[in-house]
mmCIF file of C-alpha atoms in Angstrom:
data_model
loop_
_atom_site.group_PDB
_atom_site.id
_atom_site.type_symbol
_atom_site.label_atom_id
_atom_site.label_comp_id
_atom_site.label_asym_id
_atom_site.label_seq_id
_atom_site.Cartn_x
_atom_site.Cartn_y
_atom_site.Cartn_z
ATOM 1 C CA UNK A 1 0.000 0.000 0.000
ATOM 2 C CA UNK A 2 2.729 2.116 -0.548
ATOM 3 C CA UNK A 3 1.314 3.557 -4.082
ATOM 4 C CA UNK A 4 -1.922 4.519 -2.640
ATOM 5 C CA UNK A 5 -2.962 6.632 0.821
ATOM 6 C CA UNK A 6 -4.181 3.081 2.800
ATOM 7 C CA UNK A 7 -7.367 4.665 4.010
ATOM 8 C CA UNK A 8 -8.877 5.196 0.308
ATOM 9 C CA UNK A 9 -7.925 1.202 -0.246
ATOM 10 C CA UNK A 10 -9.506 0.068 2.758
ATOM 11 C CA UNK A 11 -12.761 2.034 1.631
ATOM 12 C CA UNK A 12 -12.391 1.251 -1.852
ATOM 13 C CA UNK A 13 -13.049 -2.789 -0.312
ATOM 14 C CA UNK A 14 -15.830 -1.513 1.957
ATOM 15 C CA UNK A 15 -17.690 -0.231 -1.426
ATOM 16 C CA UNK A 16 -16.869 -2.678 -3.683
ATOM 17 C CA UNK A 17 -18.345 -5.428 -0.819
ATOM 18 C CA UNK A 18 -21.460 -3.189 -0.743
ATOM 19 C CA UNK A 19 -22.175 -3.331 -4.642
ATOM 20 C CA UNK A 20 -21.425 -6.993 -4.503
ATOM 21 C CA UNK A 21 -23.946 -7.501 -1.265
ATOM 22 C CA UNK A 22 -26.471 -5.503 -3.279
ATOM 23 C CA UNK A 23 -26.443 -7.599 -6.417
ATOM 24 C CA UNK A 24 -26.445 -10.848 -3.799
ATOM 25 C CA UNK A 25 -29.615 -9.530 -1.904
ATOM 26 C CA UNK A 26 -31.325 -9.259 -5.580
ATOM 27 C CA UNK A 27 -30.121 -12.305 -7.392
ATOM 28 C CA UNK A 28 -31.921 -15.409 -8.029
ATOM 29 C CA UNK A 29 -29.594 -17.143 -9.970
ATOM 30 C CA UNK A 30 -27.513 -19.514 -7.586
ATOM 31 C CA UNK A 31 -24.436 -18.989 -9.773
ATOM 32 C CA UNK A 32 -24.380 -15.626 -9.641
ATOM 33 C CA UNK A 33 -25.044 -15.949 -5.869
ATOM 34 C CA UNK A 34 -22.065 -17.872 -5.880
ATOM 35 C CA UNK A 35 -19.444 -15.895 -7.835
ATOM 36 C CA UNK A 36 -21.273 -13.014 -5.523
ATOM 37 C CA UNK A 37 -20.564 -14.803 -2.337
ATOM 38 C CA UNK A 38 -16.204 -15.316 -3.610
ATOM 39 C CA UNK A 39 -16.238 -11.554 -4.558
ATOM 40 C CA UNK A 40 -17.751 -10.044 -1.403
ATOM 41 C CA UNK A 41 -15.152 -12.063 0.598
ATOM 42 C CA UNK A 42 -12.231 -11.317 -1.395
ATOM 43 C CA UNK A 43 -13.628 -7.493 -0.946
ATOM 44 C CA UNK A 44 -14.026 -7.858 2.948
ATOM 45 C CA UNK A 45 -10.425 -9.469 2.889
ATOM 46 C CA UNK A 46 -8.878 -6.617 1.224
ATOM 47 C CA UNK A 47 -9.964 -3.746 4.105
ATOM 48 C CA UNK A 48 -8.720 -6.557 6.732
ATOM 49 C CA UNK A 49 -5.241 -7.503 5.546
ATOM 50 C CA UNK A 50 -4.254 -3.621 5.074
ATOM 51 C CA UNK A 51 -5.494 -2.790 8.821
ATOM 52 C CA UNK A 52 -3.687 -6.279 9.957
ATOM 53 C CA UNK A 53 -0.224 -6.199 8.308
ATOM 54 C CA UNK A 54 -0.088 -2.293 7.762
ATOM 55 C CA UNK A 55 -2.678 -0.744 9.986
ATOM 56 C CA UNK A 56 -0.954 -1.205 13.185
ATOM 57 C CA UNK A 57 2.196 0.330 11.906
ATOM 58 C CA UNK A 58 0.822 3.746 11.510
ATOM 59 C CA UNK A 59 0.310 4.135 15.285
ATOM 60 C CA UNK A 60 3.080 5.619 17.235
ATOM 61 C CA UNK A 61 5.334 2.578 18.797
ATOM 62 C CA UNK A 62 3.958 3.318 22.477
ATOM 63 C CA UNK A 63 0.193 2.381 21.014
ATOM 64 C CA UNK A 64 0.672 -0.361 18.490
ATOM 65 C CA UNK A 65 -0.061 -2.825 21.435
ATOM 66 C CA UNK A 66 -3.238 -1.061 22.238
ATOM 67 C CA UNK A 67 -4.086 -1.023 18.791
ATOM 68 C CA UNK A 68 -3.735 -4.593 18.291
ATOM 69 C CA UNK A 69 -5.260 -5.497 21.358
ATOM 70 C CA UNK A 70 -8.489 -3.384 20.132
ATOM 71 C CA UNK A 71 -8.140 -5.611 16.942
ATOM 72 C CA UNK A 72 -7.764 -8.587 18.629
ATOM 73 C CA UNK A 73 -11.046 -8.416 21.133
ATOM 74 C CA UNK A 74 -13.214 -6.609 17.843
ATOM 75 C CA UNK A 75 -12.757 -9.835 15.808
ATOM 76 C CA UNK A 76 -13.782 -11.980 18.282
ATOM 77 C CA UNK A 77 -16.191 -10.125 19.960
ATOM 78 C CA UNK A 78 -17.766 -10.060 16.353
ATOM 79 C CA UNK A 79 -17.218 -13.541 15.789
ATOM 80 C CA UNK A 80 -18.962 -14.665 18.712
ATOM 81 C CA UNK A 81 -21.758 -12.318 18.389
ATOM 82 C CA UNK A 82 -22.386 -13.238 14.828
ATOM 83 C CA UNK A 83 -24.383 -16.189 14.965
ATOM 84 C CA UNK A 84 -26.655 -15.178 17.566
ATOM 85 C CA UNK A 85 -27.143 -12.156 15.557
ATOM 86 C CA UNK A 86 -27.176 -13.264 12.322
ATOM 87 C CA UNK A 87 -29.863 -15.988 13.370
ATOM 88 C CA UNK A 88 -32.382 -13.270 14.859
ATOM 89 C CA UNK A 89 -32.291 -11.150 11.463
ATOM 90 C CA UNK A 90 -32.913 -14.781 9.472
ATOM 91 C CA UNK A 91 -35.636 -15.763 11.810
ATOM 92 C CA UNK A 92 -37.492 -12.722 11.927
ATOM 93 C CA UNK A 93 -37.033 -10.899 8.543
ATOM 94 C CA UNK A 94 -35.016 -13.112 6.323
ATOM 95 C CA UNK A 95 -31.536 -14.419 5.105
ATOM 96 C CA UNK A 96 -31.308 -11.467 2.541
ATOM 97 C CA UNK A 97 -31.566 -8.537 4.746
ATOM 98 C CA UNK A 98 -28.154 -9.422 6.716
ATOM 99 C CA UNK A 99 -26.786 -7.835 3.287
ATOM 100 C CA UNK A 100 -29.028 -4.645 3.996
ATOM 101 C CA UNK A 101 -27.563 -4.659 7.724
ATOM 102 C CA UNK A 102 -24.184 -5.168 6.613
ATOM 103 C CA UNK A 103 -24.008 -2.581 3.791
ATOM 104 C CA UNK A 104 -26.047 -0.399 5.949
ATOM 105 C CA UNK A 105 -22.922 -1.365 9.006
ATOM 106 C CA UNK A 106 -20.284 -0.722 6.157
ATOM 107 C CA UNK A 107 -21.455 2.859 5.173
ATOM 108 C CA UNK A 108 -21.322 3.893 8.932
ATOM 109 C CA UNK A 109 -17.736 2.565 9.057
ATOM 110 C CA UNK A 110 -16.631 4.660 6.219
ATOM 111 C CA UNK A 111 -16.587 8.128 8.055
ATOM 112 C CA UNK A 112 -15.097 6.579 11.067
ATOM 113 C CA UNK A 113 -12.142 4.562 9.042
ATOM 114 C CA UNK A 114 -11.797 8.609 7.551
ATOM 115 C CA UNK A 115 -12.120 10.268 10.842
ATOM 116 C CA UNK A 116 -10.094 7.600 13.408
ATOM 117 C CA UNK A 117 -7.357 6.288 11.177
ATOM 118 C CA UNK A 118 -4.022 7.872 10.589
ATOM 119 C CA UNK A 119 -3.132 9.140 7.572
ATOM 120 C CA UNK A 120 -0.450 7.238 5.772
ATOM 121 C CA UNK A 121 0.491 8.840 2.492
ATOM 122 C CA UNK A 122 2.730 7.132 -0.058
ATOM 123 C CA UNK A 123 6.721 7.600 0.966
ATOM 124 C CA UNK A 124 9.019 7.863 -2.280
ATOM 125 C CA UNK A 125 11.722 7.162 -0.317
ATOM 126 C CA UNK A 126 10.445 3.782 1.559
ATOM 127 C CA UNK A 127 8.803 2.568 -2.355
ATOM 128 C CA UNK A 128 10.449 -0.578 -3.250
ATOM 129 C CA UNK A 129 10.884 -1.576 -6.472
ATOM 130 C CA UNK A 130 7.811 -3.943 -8.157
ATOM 131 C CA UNK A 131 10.178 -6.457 -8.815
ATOM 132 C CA UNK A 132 10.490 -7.300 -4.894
ATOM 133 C CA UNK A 133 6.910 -7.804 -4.265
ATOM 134 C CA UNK A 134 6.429 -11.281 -3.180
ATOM 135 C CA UNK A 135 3.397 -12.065 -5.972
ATOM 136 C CA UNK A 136 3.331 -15.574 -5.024
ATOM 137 C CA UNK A 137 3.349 -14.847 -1.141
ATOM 138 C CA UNK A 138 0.333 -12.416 -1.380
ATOM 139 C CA UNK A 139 -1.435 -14.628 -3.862
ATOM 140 C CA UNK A 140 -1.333 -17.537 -1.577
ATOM 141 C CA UNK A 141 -2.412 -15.344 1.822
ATOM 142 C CA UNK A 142 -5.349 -14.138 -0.277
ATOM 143 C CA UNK A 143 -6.471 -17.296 -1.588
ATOM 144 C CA UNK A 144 -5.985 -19.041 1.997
ATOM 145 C CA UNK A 145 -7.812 -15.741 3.683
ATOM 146 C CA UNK A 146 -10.448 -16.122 1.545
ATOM 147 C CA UNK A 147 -11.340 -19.730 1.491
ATOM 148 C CA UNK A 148 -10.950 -19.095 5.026
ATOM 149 C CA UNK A 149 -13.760 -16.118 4.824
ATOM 150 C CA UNK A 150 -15.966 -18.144 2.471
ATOM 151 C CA UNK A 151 -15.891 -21.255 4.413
ATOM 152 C CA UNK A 152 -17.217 -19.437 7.967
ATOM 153 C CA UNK A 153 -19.981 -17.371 5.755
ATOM 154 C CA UNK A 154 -21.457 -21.223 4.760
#
């Protein structure tokens, strides 16, 4: 994320994962649900692995641990909250609407990512060359985060 200002990337996922929810709350066509379903969690991946790997670097070294403590307890606190949740919204107004609720959760995140998040513009100086991006490193954590996604949404 050093080409691009990390906060615009992590909202650019949040959007894309709300057009892809909306075509998946509208779609009756189980394929489409499908290649839906792949897309919306490579999209929710995206925001995720910039806040894990990068994120915590932007705050000053006497915070990081708080930060990733904060981290930490919000992904399990919304792991073990989402079934009980999630069941209550399919019981009592249907399986679609959790992608209402969690476009509707998405577009309230956007101003906070904006207003809590530091700033991290691109460095020149700290820009490695393309050539030392690991391709096959980052193409294996995605596919691996993503199965990972997929496989708890079923």
């Amino acid at each position: 994320t050093t080409l691009f200002e990390r906060r615009k990337l992590i909202v650019l996922g949040l959007v894309g994962d709300i057009v892809v929810m909306k075509i998946t709350f509208y779609t009756h066509d189980i394929y489409v649900f499908i290649i839906c379903r792949f897309l919306s969690a490579a999209f929710r991946v995206f925001p995720w692995l910039i806040l894990q790997v990068e994120g915590i670097g932007g705050f000053p070294p006497e915070k990081r641990g708080k930060a990733v403590g904060i981290s930490t307890i919000s992904m399990g606190l919304a792991l073990l909250l989402s079934l009980p949740v999630t069941g209550f919204f399919v019981d009592h107004i249907g399986w679609r609407y959790l992608f209402v609720v969690a476009s509707a959760l998405y577009v309230l995140m956007i101003p906070v990512i904006y207003l809590t998040l530091p700033q991290m513009k691109p460095d020149p100086a700290t820009r490695r060359p393309i050539s030392e991006f690991d391709f096959l490193g980052a193409s294996l954590m995605m596919v691996g985060t993503i199965t990972l996604i997929t496989g708890m949404q079923m």
